XYZ file of C-alpha atoms in Angstrom:
595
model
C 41.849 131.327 -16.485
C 41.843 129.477 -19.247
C 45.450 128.543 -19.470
C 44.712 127.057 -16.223
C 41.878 124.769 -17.307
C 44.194 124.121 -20.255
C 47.439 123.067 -17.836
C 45.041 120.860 -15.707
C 43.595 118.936 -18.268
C 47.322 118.081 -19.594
C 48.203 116.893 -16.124
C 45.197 114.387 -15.910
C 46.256 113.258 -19.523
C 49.752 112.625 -18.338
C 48.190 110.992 -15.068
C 46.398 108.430 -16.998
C 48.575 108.053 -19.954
C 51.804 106.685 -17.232
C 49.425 104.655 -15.232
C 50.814 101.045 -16.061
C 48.310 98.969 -18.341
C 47.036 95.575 -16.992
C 48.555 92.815 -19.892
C 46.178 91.575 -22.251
C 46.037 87.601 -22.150
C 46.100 85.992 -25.496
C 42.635 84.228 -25.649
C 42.961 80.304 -26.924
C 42.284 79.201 -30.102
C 39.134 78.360 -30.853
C 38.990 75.091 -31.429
C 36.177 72.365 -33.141
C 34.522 70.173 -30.730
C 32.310 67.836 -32.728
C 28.635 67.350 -31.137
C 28.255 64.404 -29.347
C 26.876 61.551 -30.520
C 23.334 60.682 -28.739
C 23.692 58.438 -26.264
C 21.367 54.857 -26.615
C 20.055 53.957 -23.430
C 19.847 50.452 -23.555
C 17.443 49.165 -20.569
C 18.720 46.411 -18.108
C 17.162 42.979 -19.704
C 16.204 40.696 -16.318
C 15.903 36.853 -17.146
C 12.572 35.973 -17.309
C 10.971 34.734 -13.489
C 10.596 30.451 -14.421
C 8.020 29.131 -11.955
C 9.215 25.819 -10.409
C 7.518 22.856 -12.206
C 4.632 21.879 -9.964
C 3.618 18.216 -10.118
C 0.398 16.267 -8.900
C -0.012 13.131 -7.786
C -1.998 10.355 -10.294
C -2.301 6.699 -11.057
C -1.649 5.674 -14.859
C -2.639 2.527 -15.690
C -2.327 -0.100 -18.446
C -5.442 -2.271 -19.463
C -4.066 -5.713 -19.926
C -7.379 -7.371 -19.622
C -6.387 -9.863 -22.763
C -3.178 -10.847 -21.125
C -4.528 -12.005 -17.964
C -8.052 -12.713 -17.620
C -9.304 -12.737 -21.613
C -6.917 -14.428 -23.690
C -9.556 -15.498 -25.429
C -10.575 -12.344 -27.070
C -14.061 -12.158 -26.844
C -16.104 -9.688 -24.321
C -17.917 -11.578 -21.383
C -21.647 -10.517 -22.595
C -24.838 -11.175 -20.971
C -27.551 -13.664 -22.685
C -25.065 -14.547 -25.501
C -26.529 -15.175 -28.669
C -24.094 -16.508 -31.095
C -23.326 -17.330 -34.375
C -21.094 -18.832 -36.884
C -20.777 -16.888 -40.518
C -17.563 -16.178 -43.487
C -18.907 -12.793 -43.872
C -15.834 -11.816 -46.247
C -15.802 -14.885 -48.176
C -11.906 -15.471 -46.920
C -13.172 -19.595 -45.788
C -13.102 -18.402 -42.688
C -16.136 -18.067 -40.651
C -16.307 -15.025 -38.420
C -18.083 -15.098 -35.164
C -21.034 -12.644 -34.559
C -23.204 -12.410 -31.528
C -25.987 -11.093 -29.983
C -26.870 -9.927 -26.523
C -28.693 -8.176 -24.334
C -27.500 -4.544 -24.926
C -29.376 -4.994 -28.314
C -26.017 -4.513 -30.803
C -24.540 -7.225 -33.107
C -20.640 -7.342 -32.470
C -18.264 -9.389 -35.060
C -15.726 -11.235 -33.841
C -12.526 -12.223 -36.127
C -10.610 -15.559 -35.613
C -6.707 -14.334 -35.951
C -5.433 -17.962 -34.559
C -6.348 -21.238 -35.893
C -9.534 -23.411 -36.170
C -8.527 -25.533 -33.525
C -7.123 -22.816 -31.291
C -9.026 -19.713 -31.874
C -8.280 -15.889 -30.798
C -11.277 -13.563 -30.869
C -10.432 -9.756 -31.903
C -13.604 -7.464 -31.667
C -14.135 -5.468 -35.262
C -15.832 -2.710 -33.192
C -17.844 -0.958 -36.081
C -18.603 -3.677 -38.844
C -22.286 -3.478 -37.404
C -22.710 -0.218 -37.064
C -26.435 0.710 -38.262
C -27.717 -2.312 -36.894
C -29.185 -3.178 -33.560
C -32.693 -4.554 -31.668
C -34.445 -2.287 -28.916
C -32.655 -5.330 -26.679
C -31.659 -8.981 -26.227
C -30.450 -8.935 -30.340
C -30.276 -12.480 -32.204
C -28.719 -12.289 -35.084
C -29.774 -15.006 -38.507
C -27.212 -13.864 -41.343
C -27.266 -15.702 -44.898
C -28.127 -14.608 -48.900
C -31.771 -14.089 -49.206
C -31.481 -12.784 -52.761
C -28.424 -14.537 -54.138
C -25.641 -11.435 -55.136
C -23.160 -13.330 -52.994
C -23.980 -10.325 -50.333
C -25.477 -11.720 -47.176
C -27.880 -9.961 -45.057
C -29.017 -9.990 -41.504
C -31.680 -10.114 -39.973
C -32.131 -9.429 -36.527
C -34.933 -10.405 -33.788
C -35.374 -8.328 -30.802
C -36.890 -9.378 -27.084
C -36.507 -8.034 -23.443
C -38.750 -5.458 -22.422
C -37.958 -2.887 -25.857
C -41.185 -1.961 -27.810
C -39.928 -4.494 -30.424
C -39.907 -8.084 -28.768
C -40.671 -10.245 -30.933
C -40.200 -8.529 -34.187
C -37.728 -9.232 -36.863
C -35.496 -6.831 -39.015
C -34.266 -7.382 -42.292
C -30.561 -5.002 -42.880
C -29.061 -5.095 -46.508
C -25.262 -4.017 -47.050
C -25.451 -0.918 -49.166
C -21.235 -1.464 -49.016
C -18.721 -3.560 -49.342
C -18.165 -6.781 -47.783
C -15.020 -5.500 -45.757
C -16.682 -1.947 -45.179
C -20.389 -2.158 -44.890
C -23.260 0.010 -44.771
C -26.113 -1.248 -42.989
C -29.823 -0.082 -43.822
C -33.122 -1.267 -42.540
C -35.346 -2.738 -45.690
C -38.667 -0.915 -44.590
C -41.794 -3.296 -45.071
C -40.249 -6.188 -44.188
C -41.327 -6.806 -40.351
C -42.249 -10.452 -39.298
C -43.127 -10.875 -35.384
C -43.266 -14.261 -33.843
C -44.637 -13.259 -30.468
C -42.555 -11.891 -27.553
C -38.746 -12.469 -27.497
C -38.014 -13.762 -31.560
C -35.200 -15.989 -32.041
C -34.815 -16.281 -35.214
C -32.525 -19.119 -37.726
C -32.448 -18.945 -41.861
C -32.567 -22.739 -43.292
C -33.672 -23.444 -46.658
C -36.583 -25.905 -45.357
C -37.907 -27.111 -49.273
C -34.846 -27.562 -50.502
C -35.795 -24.466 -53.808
C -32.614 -22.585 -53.129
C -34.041 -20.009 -51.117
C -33.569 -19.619 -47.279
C -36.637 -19.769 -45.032
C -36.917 -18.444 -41.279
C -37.504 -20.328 -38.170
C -38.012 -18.654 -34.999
C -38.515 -19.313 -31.818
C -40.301 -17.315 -28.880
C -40.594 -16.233 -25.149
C -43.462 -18.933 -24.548
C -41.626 -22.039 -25.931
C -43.260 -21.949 -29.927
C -41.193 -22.398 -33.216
C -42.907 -20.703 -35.971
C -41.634 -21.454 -40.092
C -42.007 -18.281 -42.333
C -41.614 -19.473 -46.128
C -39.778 -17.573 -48.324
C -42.044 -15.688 -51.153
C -39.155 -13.869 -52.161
C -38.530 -12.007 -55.837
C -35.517 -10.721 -56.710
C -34.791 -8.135 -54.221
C -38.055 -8.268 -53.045
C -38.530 -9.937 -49.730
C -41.552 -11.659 -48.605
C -42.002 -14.167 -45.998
C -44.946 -16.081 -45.787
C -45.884 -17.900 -42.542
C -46.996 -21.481 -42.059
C -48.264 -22.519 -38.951
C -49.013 -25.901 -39.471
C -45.125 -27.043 -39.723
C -44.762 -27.112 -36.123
C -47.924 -27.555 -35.371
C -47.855 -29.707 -31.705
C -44.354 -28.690 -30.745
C -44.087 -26.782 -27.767
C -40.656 -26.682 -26.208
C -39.156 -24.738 -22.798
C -39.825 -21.130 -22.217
C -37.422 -18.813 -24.161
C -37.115 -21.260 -26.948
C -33.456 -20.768 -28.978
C -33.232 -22.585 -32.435
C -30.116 -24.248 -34.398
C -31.347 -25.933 -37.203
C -28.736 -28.623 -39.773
C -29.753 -31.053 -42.045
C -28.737 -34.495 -41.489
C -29.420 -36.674 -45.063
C -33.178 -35.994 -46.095
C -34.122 -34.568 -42.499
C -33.742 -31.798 -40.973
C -32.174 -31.381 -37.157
C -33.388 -28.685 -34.726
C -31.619 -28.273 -31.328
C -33.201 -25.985 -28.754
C -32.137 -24.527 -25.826
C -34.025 -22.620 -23.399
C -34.379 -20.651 -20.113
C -33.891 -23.769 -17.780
C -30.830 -24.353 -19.592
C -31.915 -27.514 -21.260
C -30.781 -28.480 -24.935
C -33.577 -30.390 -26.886
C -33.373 -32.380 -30.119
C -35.531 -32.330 -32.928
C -35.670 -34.336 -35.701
C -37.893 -34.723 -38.999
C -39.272 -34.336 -42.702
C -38.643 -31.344 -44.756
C -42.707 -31.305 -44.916
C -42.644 -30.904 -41.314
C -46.132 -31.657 -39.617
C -46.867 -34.013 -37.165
C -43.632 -36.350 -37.656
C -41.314 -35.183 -35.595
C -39.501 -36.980 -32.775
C -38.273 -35.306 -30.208
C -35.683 -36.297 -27.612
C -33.573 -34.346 -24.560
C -29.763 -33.956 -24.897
C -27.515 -34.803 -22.186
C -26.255 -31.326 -21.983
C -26.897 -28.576 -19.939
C -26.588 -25.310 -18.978
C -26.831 -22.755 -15.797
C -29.932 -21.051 -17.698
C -30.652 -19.762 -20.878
C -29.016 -21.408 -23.299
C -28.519 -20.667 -26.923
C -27.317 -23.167 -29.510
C -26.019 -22.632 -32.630
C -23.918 -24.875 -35.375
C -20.392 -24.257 -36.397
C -18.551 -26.305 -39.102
C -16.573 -29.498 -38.078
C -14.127 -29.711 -40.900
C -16.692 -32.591 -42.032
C -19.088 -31.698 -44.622
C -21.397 -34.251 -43.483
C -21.947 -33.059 -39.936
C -21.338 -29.967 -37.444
C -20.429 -29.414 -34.086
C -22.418 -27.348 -31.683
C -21.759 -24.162 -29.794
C -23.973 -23.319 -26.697
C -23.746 -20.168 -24.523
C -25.397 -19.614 -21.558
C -27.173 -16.037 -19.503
C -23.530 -15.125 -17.968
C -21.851 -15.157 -21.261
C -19.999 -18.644 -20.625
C -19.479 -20.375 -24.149
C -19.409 -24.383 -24.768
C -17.793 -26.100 -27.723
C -19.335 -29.872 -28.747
C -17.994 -32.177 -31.373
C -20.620 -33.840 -33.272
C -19.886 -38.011 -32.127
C -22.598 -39.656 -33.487
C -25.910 -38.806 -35.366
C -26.561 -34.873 -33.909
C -27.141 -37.271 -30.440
C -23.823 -37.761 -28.644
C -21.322 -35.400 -27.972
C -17.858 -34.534 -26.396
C -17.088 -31.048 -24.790
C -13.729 -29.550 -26.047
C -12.929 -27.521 -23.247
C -10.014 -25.479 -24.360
C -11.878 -23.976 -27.748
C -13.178 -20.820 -25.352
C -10.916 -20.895 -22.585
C -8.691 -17.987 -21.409
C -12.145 -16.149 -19.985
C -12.615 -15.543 -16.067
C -16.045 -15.617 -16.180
C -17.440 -15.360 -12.597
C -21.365 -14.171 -13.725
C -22.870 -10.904 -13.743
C -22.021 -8.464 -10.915
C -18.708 -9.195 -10.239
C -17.175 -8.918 -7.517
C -13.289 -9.480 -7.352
C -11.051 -10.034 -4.352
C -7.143 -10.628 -4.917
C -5.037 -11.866 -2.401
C -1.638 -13.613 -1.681
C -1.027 -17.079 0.215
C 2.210 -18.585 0.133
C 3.374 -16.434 -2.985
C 0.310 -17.621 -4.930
C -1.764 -15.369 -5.870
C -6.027 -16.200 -5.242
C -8.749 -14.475 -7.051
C -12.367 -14.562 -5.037
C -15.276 -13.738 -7.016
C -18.763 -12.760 -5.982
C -21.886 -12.353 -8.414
C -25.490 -11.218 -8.477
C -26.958 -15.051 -7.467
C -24.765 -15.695 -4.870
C -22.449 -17.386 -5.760
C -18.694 -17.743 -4.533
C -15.658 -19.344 -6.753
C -12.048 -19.052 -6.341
C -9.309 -19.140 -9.257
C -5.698 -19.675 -8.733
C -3.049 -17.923 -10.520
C -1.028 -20.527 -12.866
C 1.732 -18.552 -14.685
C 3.510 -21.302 -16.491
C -0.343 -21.920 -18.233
C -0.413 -20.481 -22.053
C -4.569 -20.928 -22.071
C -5.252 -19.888 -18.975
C -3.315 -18.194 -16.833
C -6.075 -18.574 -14.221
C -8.034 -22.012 -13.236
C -10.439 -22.231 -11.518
C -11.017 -24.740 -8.223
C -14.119 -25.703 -8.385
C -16.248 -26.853 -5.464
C -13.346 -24.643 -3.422
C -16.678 -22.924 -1.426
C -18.723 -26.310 -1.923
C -21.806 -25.508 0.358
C -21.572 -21.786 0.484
C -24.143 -20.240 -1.153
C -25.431 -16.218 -0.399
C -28.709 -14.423 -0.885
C -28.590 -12.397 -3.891
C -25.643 -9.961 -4.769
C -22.180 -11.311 -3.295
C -18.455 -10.514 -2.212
C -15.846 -12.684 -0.764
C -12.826 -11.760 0.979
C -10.504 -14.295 1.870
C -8.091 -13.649 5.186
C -6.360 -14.989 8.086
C -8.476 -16.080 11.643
C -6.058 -18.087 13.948
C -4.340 -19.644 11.807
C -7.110 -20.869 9.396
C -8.402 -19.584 6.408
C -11.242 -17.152 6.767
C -13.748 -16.174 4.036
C -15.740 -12.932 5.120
C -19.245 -12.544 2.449
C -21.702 -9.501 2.306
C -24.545 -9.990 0.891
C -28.130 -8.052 -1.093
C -29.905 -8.088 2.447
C -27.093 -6.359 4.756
C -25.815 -9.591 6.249
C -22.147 -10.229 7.250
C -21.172 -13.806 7.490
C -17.857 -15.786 7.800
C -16.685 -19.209 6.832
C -13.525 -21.235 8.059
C -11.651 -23.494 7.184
C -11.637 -26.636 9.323
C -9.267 -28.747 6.905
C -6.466 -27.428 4.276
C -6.452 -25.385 1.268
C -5.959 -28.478 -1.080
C -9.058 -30.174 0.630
C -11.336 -27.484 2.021
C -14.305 -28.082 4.405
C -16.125 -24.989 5.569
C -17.890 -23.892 8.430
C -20.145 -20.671 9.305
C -18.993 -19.100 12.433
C -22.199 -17.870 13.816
C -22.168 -14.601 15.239
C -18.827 -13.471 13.951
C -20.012 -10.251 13.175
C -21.859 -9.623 16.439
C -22.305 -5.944 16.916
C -22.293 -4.816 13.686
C -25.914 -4.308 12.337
C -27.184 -4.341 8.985
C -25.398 -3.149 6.565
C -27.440 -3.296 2.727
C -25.701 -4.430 0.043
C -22.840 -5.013 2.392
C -19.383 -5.091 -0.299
C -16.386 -5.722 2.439
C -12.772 -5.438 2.515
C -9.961 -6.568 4.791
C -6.845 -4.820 5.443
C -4.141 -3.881 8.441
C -4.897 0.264 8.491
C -2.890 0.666 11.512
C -0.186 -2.108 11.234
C -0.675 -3.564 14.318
C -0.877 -7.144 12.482
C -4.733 -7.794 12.785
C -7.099 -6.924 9.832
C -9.834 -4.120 10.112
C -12.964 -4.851 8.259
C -14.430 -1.936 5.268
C -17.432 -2.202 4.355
C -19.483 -0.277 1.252
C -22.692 0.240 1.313
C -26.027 0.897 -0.964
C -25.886 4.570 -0.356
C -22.604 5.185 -1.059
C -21.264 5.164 2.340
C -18.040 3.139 3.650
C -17.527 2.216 7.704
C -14.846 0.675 9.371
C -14.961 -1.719 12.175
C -11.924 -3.266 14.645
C -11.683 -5.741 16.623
C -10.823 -7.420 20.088
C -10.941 -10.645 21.653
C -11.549 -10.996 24.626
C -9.260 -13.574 27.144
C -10.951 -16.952 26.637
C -13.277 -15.964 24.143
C -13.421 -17.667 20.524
C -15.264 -14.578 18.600
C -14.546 -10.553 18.262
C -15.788 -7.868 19.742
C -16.234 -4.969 17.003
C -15.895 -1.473 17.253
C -16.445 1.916 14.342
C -13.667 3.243 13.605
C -14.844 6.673 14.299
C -13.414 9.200 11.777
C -11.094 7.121 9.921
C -13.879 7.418 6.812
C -15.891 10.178 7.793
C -14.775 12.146 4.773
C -15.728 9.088 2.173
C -18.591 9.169 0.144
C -19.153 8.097 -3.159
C -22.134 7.554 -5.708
C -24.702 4.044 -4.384
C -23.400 0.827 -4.080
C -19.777 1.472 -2.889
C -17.549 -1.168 -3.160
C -13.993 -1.036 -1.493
C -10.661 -1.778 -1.498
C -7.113 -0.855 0.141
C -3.310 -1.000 -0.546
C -0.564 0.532 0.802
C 2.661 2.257 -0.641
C 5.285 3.817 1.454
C 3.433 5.856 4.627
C 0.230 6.577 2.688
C -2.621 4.139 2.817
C -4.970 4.316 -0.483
C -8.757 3.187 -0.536
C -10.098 2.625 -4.195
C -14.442 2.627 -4.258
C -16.434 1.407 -7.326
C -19.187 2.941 -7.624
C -22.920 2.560 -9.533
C -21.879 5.008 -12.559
C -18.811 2.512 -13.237
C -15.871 4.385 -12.543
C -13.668 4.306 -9.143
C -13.196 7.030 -6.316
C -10.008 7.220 -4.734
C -9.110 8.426 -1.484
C -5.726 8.611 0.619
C -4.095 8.720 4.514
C -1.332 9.734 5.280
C 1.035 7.670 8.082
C 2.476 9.144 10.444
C 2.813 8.026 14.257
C 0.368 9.216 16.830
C -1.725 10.515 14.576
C -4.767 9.240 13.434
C -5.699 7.813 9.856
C -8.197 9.626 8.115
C -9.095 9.383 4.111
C -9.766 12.248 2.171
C -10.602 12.421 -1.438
C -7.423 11.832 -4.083
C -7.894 12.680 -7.365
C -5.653 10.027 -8.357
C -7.329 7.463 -10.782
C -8.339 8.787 -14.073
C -9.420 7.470 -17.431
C -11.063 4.104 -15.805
C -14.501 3.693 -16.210
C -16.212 0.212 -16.807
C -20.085 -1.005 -17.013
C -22.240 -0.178 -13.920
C -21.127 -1.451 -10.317
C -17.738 -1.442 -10.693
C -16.463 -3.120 -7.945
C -12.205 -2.729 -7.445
C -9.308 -4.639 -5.880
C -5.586 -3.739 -5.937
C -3.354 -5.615 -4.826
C 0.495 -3.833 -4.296
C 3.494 -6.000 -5.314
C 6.924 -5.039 -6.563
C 5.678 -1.583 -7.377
C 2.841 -2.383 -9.477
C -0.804 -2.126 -8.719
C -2.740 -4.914 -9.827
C -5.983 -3.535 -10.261
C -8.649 -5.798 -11.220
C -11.863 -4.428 -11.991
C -15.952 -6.430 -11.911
C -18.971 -4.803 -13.607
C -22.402 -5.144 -13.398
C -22.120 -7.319 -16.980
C -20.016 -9.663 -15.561
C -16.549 -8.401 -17.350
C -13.413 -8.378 -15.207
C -10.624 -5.999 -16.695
C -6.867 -5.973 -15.692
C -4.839 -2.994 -14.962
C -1.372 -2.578 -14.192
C -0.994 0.691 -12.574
C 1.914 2.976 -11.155
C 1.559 5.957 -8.825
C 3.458 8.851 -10.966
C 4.175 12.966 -10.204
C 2.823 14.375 -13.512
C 3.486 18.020 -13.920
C 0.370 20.319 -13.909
C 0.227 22.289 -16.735
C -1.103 26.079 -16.900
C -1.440 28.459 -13.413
């Protein structure tokens, strides 16, 4: 048994031990991978998005005021009240004025004596000023070569009547102005007031005049730097002069001369003894003014006499040489000239005839002038023809257009109290005679404080008529004639300004450029809406608001009128003061900055 357990177990160990053996592959070498290296993801950079530029429409404009209408220099100012002073001691006299705003402005003369040009030194009098309606006196009350001012104040201000002394705490080209408390002289309503040393004991005295016509001498008491005036009311005693009474005082050998102006415009000469009194004579001067007039003396290049300078309420200024004896003299009309000066409220109108260009200007009283453009003129570029609208005259506040009717020249006039009116021309521009056409404006009521405009909105070759208002409010009227019949027949243009409104007492004007239409409106607050209508046929021209015009803002009223040429637009601008500004202006695309 157990050999054959033993012989079976040998067989299975031959079995397996002959069985053929599956070959053994070599496994590869093992070889050294170095790690990778991490890879950087860099992230996809995009350009940044640029947002296309955006632009906005606008009108930039130039001021070139003193290049057309002021060569001159000086600002067209209300109730004027000049004078003639070397403030720096340079030997030459600066020019310092008064009006009715109340300041003191000082005027520097950067031409010659004979041929003056005004630049405003805007701060020199900063400090001093009068509640309103300033007059200035300047000389050395206390002998340190320093001169002080004093100052009388009128209108309606709680201090009409009173006079202010200022002392320069400064230097003479950079002063500081202060009030001298203590000193406070009033003369009545209105003071006027003039230094003169009167006695001849080296200290100036003070004549002023007043609202109700007097002249009243304060002596001066003066002591070192302390001021006194004393009055003396004997040394005009009997003198009573116009309303408004303005005093230059000079002293011609041992007397003294005193011409007046006042509110009628009148000049009056006085003439008498240092001791004053009963003795003087008194005589009217051949000159005269619209109203108000102010005198003052200004030195002749003669030590022996002076010449006379006379302004007038609208800010006009008058240059006299001195002939004979303070009693005759010759205007020099070219000493001031380079000013429009068309009165307060102006009103502006340019327009073209033959290539020429006309300027129409309207004012508070009514009246009408015209000025023709000169180029080749180094004065003044612009003359005016005067008598142009001889026997035209308008109630209150006034505009003139001046336009086409059949041939004929046409002036079409608002007026204060709502009435349209127009004027032809029955003769030629070089020899005008006008006539009212009497129910021109038929149809169209009462419009108050009527401002119009004329322009061709919808090119058909005849002019519509614009009209501002008091409210604020601009209409539109067009016109027919009927077969046979002399006058129009208006009718609203209904919708064409339905979107215009502006702040009280609108005051328009068109131009066109390219297929837009543009309406400019002055406005009380001084500066100018602008509005704009597109062109495009069959449709219908309507204005909405543009904010085009920025940076213009003049004096209350402003009252606009462009005038397109060459791609320029003239923009002339009237304020309630009676300045008319100058702008040359471009429509631009300025790029609007920001979202």
């Amino acid at each position: 048994m157990k050999n054959k357990v033993l012989l079976i177990i040998i067989s299975l160990s031959l079995l397996f031990s002959c069985a053929p053996r599956e070959e053994r592959k070599p496994e590869p070498p093992i070889m050294h991978v170095p790690p990778e290296k991490p890879v950087t993801v860099v992230p996809e950079i995009k350009p940044p998005v640029v947002p296309l530029p955006r632009y906005q429409e606008r009108i930039r404009c130039e001021d070139d005021t003193f290049r057309t209408y002021n060569l001159c220099g000086l600002d067209i100012l209300p109730f004027l009240r000049p004078l003639f002073f070397d403030m720096d001691h340079d030997g030459i006299d600066e020019m310092i004025v008064g009006s009715r705003d109340g300041a003191l402005r000082l005027y520097r003369n950067t031409g010659s004596r004979g041929k003056p040009r005004w630049s405003l030194e805007a701060h020199y009098f900063d400090g001093i000023g009068a509640g309103a309606f300033s007059a200035p006196a300047i000389g050395d009350l206390d002998s340190d070569a320093v001169p002080e001012v004093m100052v009388g104040a009128g209108g309606f201000s709680a201090d009409s009547g009173r006079v202010a002394l200022y002392r320069n705490m400064g230097t003479l080209r950079e002063p500081l102005w202060r009030v001298e408390e203590g000193v406070s002289i009033h003369a009545g309503k209105d003071a006027t007031p003039v230094l003169f040393d009167v006695d001849d004991d080296g200290r100036l005295d003070l004549i002023v005049g007043n609202a109700d016509g007097k002249l009243t001498l304060f002596r001066n008491r003066s002591a070192g730097r302390t001021t006194a005036f004393e009055k003396d009311a004997g040394f005009f005693e009997g003198i009573r002069l116009g309303m408004y009474v303005v005093p230059a005082v000079a002293s011609f050998g041992s007397r003294i001369v005193i011409i007046t102006g006042d509110s009628m415009g009148k000049l009056t000469l006085l003439e008498g003894p240092r001791r004053g009194g009963a003795n003087w004579s008194r005589s009217p001067l051949k000159i005269t003014m619209e109203n108000f007039a102010a005198p003052t003396f200004i030195e002749s290049g003669d030590p022996e006499k002076k010449d006379l300078v006379v302004s007038d309420g609208n800010g006009r200024l008058y240059y006299y040489s001195n002939r004979k004896s303070y009693r005759q003299w010759e205007e020099q009309p070219d000493y001031f000239s380079g000013r429009v000066l068309a009165g307060p409220a102006c009103t502006p109108s340019l327009s073209v005839k033959e290539g020429a260009r006309l300027l129409v200007t309207g004012n508070i009283n009514g009246s009408i002038r015209l000025f023709e453009h000169d180029p080749g003129s180094e004065l003044a570029p612009w003359k005016e023809r005067k008598d142009f609208f001889k026997g035209i005259k308008l109630s209150g506040f006034s505009k003139g257009v001046m336009t086409q009717w059949e041939g004929s020249e046409l002036l079409v006039t608002g007026q204060q109290d709502g009435l349209l009116r127009a004027f032809i021309n029955i003769a030629d521009h070089e020899h005008p005679v006008w006539n009212e056409m009497k129910g021109f404006f038929a149809g169209i009521g009462k419009i108050m404080h009527a401002s119009p405009a004329v322009f061709d909105i919808d090119g058909d070759g005849r002019w519509e008529l614009v009209v501002g208002d008091v409210e604020g409010h601009i209409r539109g009227f067009s016109y027919d004639v009927s077969s046979g019949g002399a006058l129009p027949q208006w009718k609203e243009m209904a919708g064409t300004f339905g979107k215009v409104r502006v702040g009280r007492f609108a005051s328009p004007s068109l131009f066109r450029e390219g297929m837009k239409l543009y309406l400019l409106a002055g406005q009380q607050d001084g500066t100018i809406a602008v509005f704009s209508a597109g062109l495009a046929e069959g449709k219908a021209v309507v204005f909405e608001k543009a904010d085009l015009l920025q940076g213009i803002r003049v004096d209350t009223h402003s009252s606009p009128s462009a005038l397109f040429r060459d791609g320029i637009i003239e923009l002339s601008v009237g304020d309630y003061s009676g300045s008319l500004r100058h702008f040359a202006c471009r429509r631009v695309d300025v790029e609007i900055q920001g979202n």
